[in-house]
Each structure stands twice: as C-alpha cells, then as structure tokens.
Backbone as a ProteinNet text record, in pm:
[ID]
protein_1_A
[PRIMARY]
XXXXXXXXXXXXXXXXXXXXXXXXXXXXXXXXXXXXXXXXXXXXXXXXXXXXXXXXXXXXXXXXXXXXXXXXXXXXXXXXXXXXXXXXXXXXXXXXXXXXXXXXXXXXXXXXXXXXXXXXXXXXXXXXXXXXXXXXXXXXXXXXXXXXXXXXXXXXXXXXXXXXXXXXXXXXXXXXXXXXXXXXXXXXXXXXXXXXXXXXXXXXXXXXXXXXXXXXXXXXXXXXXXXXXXXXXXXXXXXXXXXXXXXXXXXXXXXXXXXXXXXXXXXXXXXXXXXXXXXXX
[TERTIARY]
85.8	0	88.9	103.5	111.4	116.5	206.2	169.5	71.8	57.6	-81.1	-174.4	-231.1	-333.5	-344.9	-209.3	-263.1	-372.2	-446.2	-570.8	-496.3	-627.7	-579.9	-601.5	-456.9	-443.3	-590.8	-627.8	-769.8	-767.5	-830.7	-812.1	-939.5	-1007.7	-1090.6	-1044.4	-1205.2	-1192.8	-1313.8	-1286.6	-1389.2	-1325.9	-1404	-1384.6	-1444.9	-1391.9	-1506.2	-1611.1	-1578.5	-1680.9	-1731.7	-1608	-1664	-1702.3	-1724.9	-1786	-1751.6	-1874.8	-1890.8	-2018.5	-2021.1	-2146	-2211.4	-2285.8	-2355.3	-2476.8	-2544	-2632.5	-2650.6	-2739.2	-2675.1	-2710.6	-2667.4	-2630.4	-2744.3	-2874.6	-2968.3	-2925.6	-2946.9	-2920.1	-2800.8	-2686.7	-2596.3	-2615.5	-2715.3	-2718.5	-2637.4	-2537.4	-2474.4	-2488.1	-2476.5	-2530.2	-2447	-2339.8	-2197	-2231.9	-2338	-2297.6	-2326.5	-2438.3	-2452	-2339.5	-2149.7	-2078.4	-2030.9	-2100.3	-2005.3	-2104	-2206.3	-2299.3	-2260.5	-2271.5	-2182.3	-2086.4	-1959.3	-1830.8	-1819	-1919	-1925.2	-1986.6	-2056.2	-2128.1	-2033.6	-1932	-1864.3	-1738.2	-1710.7	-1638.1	-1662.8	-1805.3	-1868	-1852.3	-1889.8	-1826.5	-1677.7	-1635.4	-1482.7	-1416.8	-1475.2	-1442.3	-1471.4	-1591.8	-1635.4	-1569	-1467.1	-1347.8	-1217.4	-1130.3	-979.9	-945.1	-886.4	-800.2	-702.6	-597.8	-483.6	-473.6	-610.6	-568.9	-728.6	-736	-873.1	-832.9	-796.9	-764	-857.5	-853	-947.4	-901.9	-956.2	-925.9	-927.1	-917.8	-918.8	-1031.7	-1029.8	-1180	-1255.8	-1177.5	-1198.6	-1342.9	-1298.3	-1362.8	-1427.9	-1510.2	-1564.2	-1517.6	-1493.5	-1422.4	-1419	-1300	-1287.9	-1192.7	-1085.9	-1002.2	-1059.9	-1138.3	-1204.1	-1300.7	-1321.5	-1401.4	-1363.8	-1213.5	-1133.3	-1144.1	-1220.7	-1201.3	-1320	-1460.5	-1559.6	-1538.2	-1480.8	-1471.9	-1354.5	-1248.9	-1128.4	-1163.6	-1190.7	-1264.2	-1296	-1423	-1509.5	-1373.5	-1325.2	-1189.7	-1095.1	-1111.9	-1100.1	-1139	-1266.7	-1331.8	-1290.1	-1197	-1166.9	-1033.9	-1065.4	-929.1	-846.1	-848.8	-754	-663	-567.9	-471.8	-535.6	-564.5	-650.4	-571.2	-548.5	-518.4	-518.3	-461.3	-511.9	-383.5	-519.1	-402.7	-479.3	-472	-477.7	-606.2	-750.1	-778.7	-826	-868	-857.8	-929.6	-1134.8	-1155	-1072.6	-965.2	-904.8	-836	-783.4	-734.2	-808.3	-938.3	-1071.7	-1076.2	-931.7	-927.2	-851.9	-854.8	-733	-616.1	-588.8	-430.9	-336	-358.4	-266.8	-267.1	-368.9	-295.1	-336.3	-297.5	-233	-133.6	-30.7	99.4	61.7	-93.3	-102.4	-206.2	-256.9	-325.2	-278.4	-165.4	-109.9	-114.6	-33.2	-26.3	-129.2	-226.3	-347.7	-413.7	-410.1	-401	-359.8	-258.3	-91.4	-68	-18.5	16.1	179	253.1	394.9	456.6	395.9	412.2	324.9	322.8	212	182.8	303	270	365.5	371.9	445.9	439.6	456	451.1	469.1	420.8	447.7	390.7	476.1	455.5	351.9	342.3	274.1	329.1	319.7	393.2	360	401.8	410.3	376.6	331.3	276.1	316.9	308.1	361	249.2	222.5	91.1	158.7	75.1	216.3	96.4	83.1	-10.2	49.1	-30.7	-2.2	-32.6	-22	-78.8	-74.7	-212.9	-228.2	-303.1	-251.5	-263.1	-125.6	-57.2	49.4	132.4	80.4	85.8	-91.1	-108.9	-263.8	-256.4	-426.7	-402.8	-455.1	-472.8	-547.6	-461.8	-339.1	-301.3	-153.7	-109.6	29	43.1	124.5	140.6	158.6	78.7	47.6	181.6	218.5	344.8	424.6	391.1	443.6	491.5	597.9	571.3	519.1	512.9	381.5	253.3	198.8	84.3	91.9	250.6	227.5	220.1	305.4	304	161.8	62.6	-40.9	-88.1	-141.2	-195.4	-179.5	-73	18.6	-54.1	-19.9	-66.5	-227.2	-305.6	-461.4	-484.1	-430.6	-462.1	-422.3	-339	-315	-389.9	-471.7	-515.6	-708	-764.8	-825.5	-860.8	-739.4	-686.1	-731.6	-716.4	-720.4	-886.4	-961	-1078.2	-1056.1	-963.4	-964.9	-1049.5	-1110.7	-1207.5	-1201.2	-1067	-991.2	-986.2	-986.4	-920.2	-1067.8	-983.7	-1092.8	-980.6	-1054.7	-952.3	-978.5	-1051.4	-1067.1	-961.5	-887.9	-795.2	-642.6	-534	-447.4	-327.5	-196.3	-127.1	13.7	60.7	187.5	309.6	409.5	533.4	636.6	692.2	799.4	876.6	895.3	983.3	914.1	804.4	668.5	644	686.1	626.1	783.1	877.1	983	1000.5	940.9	930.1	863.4	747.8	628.6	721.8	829.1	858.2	975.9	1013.3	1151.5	1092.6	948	886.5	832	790	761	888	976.2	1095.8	1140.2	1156.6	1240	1072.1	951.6	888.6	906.3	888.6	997.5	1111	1194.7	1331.8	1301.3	1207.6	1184.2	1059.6	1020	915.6	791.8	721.9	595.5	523	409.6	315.5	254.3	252	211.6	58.1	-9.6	-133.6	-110.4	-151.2	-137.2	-275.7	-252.1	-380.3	-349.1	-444.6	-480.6	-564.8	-615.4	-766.7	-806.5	-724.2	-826.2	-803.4	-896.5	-883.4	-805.6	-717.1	-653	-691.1	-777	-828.2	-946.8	-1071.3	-1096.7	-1089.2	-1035.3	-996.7	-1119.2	-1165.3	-1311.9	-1276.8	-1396	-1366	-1303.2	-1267.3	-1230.7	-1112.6	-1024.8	-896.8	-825.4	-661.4	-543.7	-491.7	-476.2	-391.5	-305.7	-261.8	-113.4	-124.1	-287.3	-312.5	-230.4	-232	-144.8	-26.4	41.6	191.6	196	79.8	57.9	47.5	-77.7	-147.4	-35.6	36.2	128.5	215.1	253	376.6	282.4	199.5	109.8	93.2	39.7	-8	145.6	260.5	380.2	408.3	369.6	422.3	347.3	330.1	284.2	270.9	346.8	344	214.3	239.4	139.9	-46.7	-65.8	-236.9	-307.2	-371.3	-464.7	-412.5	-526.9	-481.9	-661.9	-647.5	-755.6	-780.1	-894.8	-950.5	-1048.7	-1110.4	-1225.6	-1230.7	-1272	-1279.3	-1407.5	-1451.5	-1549.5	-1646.4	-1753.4	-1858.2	-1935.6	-1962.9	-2032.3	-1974.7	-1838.8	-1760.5	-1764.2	-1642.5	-1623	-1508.7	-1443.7	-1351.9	-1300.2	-1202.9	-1121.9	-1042	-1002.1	-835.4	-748.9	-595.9	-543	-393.9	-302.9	-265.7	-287.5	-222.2	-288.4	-338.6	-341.7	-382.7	-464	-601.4	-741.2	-749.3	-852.2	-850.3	-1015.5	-990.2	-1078.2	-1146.8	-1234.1	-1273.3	-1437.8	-1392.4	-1459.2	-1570.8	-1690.4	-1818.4	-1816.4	-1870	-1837.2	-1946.8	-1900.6	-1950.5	-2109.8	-2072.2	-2118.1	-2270.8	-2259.5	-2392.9	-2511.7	-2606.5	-2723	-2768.7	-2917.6	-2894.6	-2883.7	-2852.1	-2882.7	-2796.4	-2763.4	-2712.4	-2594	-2546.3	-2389.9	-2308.2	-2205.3	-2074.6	-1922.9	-1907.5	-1780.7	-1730.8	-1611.6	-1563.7	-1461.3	-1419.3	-1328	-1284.4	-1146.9	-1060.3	-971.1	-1005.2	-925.7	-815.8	-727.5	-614.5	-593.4	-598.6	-556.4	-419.7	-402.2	-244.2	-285.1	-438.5	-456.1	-597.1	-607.4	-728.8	-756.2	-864.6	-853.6	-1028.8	-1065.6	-1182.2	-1241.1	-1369	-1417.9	-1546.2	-1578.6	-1707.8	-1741.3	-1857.5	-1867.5	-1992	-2052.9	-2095.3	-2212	-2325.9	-2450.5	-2416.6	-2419.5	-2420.3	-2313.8	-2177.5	-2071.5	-2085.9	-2000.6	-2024.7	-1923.5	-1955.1	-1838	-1835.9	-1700	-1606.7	-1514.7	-1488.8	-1366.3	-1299.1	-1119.8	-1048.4	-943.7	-932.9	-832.7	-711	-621.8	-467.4	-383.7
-120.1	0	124.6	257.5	366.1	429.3	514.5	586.7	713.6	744.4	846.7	771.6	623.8	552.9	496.3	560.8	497.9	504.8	501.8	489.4	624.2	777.4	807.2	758.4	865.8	802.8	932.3	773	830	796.7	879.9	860.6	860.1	807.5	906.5	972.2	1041.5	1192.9	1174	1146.9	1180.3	1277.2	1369.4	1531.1	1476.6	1507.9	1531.2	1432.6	1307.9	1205.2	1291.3	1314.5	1359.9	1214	1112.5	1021.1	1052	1026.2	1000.5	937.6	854.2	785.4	871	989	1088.4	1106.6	1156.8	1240.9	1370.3	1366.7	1449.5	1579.7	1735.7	1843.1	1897.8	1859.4	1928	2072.2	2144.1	2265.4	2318.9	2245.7	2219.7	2121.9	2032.6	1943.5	1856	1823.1	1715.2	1531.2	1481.2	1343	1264.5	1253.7	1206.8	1075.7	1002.3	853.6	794.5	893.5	814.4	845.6	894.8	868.6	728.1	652.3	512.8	474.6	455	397.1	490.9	599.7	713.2	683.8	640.1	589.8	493.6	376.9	284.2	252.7	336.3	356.4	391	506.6	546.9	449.7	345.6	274.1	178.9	139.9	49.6	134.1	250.1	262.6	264.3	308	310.4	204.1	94.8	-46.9	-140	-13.1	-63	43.6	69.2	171.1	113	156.2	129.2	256.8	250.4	419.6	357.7	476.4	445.4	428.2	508.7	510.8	630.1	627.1	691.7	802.2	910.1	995.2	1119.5	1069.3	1164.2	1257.7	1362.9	1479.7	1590.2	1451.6	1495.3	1523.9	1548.6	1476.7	1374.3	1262.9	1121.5	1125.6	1172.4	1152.9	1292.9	1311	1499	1482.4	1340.5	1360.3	1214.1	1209.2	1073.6	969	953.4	862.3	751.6	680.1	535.8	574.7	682.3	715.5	624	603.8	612.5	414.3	374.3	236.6	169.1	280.3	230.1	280.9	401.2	426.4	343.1	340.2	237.4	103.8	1.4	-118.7	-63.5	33.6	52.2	66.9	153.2	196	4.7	-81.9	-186.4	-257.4	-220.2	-312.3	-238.4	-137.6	-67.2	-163.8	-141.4	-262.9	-171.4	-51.6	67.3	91.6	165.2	205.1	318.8	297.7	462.7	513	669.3	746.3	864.7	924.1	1002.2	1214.2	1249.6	1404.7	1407.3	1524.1	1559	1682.7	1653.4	1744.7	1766.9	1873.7	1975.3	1875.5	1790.5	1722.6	1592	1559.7	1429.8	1457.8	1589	1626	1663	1651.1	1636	1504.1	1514.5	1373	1423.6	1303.4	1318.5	1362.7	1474	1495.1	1394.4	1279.3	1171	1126.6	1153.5	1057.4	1206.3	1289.7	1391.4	1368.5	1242.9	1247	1145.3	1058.5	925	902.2	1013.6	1066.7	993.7	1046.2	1025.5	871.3	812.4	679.4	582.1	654.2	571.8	599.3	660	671.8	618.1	540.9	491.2	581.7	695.8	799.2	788.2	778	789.4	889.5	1018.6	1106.8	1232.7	1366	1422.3	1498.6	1511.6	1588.7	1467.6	1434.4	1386.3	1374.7	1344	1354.9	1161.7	1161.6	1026	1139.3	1009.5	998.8	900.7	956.9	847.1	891.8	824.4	851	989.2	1071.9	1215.5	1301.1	1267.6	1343.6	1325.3	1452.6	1467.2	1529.4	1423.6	1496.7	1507.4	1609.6	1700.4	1718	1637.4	1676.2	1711.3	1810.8	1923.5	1883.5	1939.5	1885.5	2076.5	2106.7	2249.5	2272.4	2150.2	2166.9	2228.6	2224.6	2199.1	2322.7	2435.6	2526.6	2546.3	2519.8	2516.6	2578.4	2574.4	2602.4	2430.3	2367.9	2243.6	2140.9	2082.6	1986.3	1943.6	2054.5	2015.1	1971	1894.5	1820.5	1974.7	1946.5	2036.8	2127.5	2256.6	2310.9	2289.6	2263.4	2279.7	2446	2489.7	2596.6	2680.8	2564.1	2558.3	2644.9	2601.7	2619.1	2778.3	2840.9	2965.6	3061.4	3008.1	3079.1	3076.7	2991.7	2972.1	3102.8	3096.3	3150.1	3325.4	3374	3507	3522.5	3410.1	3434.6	3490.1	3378.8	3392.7	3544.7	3569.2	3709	3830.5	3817.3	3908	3879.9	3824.9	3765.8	3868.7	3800.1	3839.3	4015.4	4060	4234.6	4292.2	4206.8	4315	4209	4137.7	4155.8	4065.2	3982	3864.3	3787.2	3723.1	3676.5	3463.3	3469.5	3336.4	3344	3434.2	3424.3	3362.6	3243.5	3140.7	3000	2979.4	2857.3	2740.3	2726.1	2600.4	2587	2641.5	2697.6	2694.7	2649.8	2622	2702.4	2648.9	2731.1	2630.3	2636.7	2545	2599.9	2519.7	2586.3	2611.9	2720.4	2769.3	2633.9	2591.5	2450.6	2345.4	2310.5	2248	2324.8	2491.4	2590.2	2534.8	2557.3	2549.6	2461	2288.5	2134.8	2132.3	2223.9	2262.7	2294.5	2422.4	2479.9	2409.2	2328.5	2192.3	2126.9	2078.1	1962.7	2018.9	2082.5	2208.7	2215.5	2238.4	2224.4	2115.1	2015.3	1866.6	1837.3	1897.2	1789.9	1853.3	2005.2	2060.2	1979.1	1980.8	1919	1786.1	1675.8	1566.5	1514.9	1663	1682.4	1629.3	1643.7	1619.6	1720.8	1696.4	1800.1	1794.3	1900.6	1834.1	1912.2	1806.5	1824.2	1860.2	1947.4	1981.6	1948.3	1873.9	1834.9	1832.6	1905.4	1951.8	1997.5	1991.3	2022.1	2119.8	2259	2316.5	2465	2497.6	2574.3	2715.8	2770.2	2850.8	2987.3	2933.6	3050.9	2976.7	3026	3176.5	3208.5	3308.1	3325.3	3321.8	3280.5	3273.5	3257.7	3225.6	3200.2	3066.8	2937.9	2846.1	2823.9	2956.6	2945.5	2941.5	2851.5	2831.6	2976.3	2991.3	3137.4	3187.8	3075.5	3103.9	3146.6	3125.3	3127.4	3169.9	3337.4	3383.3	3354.1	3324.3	3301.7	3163.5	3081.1	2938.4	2976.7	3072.8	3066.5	3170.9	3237.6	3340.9	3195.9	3108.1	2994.7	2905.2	2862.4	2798.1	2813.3	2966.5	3024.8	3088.3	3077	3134.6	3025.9	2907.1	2763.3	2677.7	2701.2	2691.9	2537	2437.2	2301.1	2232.3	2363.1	2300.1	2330.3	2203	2218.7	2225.8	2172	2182.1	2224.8	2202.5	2188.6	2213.1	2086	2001.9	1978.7	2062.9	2025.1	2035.5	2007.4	2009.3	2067.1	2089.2	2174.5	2264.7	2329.6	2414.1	2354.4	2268.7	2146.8	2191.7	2334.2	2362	2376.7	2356.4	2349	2464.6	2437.6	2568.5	2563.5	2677.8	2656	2810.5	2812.9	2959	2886.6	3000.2	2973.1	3112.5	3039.2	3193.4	3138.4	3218.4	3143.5	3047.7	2950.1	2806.7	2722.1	2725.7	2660.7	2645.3	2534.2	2525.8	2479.6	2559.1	2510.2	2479.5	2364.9	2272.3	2265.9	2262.8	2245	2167.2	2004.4	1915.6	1924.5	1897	1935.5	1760.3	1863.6	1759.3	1561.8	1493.9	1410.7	1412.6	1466.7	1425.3	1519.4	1615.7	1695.7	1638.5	1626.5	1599.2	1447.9	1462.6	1290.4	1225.4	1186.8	1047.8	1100	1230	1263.8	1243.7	1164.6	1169	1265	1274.3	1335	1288.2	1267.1	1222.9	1238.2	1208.6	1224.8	1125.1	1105	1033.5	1156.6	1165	1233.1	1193.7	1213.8	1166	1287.1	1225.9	1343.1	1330.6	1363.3	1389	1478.3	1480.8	1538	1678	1755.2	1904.8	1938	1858.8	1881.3	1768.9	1827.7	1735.9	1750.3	1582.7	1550	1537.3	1633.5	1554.8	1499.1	1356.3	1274	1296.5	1427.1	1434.9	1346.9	1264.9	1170.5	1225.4	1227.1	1268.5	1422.3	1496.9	1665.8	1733.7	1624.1	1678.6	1737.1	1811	1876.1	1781.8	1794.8	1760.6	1858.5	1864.2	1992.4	1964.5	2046.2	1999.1	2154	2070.1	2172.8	2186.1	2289	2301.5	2325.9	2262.7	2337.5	2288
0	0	0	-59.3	-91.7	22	69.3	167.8	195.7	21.5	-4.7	30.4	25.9	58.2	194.3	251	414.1	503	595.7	632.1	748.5	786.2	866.1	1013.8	1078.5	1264.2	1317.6	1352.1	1427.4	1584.2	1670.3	1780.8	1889	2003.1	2073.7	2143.2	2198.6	2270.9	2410.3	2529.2	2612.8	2722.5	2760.9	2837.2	2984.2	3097.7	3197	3275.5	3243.6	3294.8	3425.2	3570.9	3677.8	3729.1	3716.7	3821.4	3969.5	4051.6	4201.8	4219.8	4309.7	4394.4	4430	4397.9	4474.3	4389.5	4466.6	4422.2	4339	4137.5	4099.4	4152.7	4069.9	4081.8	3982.2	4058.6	3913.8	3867.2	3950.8	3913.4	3797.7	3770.9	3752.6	3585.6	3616.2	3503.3	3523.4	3629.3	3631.7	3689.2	3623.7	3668.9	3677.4	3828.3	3850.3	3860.4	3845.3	3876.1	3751	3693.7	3511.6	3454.6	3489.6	3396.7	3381.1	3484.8	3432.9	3307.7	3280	3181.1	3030.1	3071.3	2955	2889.7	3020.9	2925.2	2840.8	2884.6	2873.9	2725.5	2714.8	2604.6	2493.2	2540.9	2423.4	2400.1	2521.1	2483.4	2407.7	2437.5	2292.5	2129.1	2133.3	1990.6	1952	2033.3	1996.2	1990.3	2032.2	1992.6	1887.7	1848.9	1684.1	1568.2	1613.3	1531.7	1542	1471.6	1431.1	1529.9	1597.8	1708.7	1715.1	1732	1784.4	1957.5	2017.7	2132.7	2181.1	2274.1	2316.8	2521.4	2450	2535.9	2640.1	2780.4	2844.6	2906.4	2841.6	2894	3092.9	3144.4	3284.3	3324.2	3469.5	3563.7	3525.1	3562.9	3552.1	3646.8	3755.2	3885.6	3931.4	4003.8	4070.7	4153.2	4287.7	4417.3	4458.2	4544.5	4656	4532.4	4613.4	4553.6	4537.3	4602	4558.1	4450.3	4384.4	4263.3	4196.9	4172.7	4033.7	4075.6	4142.8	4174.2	4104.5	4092.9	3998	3889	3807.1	3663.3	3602	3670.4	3532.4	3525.2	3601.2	3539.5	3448.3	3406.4	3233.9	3167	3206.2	3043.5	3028.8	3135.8	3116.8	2995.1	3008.6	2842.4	2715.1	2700.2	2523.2	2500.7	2400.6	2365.6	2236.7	2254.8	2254.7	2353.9	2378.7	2438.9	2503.1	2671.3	2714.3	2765.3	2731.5	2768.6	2873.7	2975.3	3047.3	3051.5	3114	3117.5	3285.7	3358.1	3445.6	3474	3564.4	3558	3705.8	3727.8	3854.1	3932.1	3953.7	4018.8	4038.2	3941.7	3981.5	4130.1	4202.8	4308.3	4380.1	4403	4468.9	4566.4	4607.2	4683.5	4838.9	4923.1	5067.7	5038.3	5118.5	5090	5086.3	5208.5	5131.3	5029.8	4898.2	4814.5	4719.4	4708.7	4616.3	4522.1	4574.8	4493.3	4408.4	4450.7	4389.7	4281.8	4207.3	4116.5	3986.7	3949.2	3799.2	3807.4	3896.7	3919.5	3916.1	3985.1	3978	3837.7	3743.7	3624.4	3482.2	3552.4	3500	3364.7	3402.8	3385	3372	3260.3	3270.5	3395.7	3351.2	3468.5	3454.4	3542.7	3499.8	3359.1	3281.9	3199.5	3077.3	2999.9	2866.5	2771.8	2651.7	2505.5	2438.1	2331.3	2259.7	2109.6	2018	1891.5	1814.7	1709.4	1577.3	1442.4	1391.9	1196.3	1227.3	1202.9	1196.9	1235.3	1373.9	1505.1	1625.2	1652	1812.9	1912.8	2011.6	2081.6	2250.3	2296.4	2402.6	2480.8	2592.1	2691.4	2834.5	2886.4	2930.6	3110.2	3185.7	3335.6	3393.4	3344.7	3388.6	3545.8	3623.4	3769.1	3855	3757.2	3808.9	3918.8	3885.6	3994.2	3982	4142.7	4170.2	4324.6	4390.2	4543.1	4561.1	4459.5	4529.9	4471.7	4361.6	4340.6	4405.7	4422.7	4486.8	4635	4649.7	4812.4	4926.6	5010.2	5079.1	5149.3	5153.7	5204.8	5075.4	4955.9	4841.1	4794.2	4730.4	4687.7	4545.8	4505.8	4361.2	4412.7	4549.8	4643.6	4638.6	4666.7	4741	4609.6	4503.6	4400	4319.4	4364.2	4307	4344.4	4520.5	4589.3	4499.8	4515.8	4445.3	4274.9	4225.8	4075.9	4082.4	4185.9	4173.9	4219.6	4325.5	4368.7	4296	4215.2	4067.2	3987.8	3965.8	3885.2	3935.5	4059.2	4133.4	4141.1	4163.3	4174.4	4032.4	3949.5	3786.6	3747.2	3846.3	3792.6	3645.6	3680.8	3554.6	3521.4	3438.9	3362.6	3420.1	3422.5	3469.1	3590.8	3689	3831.3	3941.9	3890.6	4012.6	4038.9	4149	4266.7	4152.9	4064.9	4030.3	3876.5	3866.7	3763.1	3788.1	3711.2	3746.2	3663	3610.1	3491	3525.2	3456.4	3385.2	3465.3	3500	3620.8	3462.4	3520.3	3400.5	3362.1	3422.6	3362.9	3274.7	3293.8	3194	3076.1	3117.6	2996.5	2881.7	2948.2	2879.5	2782.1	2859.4	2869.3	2695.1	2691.5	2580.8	2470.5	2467.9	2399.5	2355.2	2412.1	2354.1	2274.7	2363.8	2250.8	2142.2	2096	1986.3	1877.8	1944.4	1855.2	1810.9	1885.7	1817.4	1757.2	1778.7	1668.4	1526	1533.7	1402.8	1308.8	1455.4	1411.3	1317.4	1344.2	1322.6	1248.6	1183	1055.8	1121.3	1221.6	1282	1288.2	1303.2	1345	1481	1554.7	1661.6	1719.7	1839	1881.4	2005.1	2091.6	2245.8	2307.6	2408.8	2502.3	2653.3	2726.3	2853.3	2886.5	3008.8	3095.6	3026.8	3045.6	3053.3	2919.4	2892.4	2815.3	2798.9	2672.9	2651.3	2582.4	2453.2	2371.3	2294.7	2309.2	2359.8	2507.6	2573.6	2719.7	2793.1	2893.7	2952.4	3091.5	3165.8	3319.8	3352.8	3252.9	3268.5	3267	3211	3128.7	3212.2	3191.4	3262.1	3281.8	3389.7	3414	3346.1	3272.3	3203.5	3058.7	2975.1	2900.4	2787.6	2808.5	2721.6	2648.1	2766.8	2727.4	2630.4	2617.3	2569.4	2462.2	2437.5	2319.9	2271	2271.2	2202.7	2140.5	2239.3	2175.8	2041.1	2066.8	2002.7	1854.3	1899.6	1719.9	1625.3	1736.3	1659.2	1592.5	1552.9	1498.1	1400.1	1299.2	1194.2	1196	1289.5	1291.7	1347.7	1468.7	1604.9	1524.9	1513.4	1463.5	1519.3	1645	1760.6	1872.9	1960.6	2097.5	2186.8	2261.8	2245.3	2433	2452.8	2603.2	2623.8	2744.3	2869.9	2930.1	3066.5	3208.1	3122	3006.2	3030.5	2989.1	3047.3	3003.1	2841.3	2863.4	2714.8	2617.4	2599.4	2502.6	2398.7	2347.9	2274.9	2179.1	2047.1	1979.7	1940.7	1893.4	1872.6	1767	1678.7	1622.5	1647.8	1644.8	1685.4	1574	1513.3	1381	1308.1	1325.2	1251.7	1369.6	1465.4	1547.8	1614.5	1603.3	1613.8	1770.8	1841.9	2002.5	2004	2052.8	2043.2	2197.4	2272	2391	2420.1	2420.8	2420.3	2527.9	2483	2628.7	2706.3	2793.7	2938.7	2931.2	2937.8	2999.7	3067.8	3188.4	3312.6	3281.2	3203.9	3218.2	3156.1	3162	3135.7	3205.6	3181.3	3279	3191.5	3044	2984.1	2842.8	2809.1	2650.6	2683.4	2604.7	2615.3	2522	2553.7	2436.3	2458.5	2340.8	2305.5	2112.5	2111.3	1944.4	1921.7	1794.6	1687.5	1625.9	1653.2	1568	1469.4	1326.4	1201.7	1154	1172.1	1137.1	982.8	880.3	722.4	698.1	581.3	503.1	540	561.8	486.8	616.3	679.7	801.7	912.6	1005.8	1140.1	1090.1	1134.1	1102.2	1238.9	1293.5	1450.6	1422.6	1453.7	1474.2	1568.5	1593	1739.3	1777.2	1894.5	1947.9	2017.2	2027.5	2166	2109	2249.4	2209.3	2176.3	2118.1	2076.4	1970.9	1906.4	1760.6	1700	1539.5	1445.7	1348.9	1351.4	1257.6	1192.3	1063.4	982.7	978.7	1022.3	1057.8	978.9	870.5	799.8	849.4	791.5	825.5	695.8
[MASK]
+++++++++++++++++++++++++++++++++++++++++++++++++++++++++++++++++++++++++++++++++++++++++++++++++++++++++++++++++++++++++++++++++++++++++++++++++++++++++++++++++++++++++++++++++++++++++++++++++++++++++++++++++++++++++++++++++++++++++++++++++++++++++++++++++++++++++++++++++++++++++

C-alpha cells in the first residue's frame, strides 16, 4: 500500500466524565454517577473503530479517591490504548494521596509527550501550579496563591480557585517539545484540561503566554480540552482550540468524538451533544 493511501491516525476523545457515587447536581445538570454507563457507552463505539488510542481529557472523577475504583474497570473493556491528562476534580481527593493521582491513572508522569507517523501529541498537566493539586506546604501552592490574587486584583475573567497554569519549567518542557517535533518533521497536537483561547472564566492562568507559543508555529495544529462542560472553539494562527463538552452533564445525553487526522485537516465525529467539525490546516 502507498503511503498516499494509508488509512488516517484516528483517535478518541472523552472530556469530563466527573464520576462520584452521589447524588446528581440538578441545578448544575450534572449526573456524577450516570458517567459510568456514559463511558461505557462510548467505549462500545470506539471499539467498533480502528483508534490508535482513546484519550481523556481529565476529571476522571468529581471527588474521593475510591471514585477512580468504579470508573477504570469501564476503560477496562476498550481494547484501545486509554489514555489520560490531568484534571482539577481528579485532586478532589485526601491529601494523602495527592501524589497518587497520575499513578493511579498509569500515567507515565504528569505531563508527557508520545509519537505516531508524523505526530507529536504534548499533553499538558495544567494543575500543576494550583491552590489544590500540589502536596500540601508545596511551593507551587504559594506561588499559586500570588498568581490567583493578581489575577483576582485586575478583575480577571480566569481568576478562580478552580484553575491552574503550567510551572515555568513544563512551559519550557512545551517549547523543547515544539521544537524537536519541528526538528523531526511532525506536526504536533497539544492536550490539557483546561482551556486557553478563547480566554473565559475556565482558562489556565497562564493562558497567554501558551497561546502566544502555540499560534507562533505553523506546525502546532490543535490543541484540544475540557474543564469548560459547554464546550467551545477559537483559532489563533494556525492553530485550532478545540474544547470538548463535558460528559457528566445531562442525565442520559452523552458526548464524546473520533478524531481523524488527514495530510490538509482534522476531522471531529462528534458523538450525543458533541459537535463535528472539519479543521483546515
């Protein structure tokens, strides 16, 4: 076979499950215990697909470390490669096990990158200076605390506790991997919780400085999250920001997507109240 005729790398997409044993959040629209039947659901289609791999965009769980003891059995039954990033309720747990998040995830570590024939996908861990993910007496914690209250002071649009932003060394981490996928003729996809552009009340603190690196790189094609349940999309140079709707909301509609990557665009099959879009680049 031709490599013009290769079949494209397709992937899934689920945002936000949120599972907990509770009672839902009418007001809210959220229905934390129908995400296990939800996932489950979308793991039945995605098992009637070719993926390379089926990636969730953080808040596995809304709270309590034994959450994560009734939702991964389900990601048990895909017989894809599942994927995880990091999102703000996954640290909705005991301070003892703060450090045991990623792990319980099996999470290489919190933030890392992998390849495919000509892609580089770079997921992000935008907890990472927080007031709620770092081990307690951390100084991630204090610098959080400082950022939010600047943030707070100028009446920011983002400045809320449930919001996090990237430690200069992760930002840096971004801007290496950006380059060697250059170096090594890839294109690459960025994925993390929470949203960058368009800037809203959901957005990583750090936003800016992301989306300035982002759209300067004619390589980087997406960049692909959750955290704001109603979902949403922007472009800012070539680079399409994608923000997948939540899981957990409604009692019974689900959402989820299949992403087909092509030579000249990104194809989304969006699922229940997801959208599908075709994204030039």
């Amino acid at each position: 076979m031709s490599s013009s005729a290769s079949p494209p790398l397709r992937f899934g997409i689920i945002a936000d499950p949120q599972y907990a044993a509770i009672a839902p959040h009418a007001a809210m629209d959220r229905y934390y215990a129908n995400s296990l039947v939800k996932v489950a659901e979308a793991i039945e289609v995605f098992n009637g697909e070719e993926l390379s791999f089926v990636m969730t965009l953080g808040d596995v769980i809304d709270r309590s470390f034994a959450s994560f003891d009734n939702i991964l059995p389900v990601y048990g039954k895909l017989r894809h490669e599942a994927l995880f990033l990091l999102g703000n309720h996954d640290f909705s747990v005991s301070a003892g096990h703060l450090s045991e998040v990623a792990a319980r995830l099996r999470m290489p570590s919190p933030y890392y990158s992998f390849s495919r024939p000509g892609w580089r996908f770079v997921v992000l861990d935008g907890n990472e200076v927080s007031t709620f993910a770092p081990p307690e007496n951390h100084p991630h914690r204090a610098l959080a605390a400082r950022i939010l209250a600047e943030l707070q002071a100028r009446e920011a649009a983002n400045a809320h506790h449930w919001n996090g932003a990237l430690s200069d060394e992760q930002f840096a981490w971004l801007g290496d991997q950006i380059a060697n996928a250059a170096a090594a003729g890839e294109k690459v996809i960025v994925m993390n919780h929470y949203p960058v552009y368009p800037l809203g009340a959901h957005g990583m603190w750090d936003s800016e400085r992301v989306v300035a690196l982002l759209a300067s790189q004619g390589h980087v094609v997406a960049y692909l999250n959750g955290h704001d349940h109603v979902g949403n999309y922007g472009k800012a140079g070539a680079c399409h920001f994608v923000n997948f709707k939540g899981v957990v909301d409604t009692e019974s509609q689900n959402a989820f997507a299949i992403v087909e990557l092509h030579p000249d665009r990104i194809e989304i099959r969006g699922f229940g109240r997801e959208e599908s879009r075709t994204l030039a680049y």
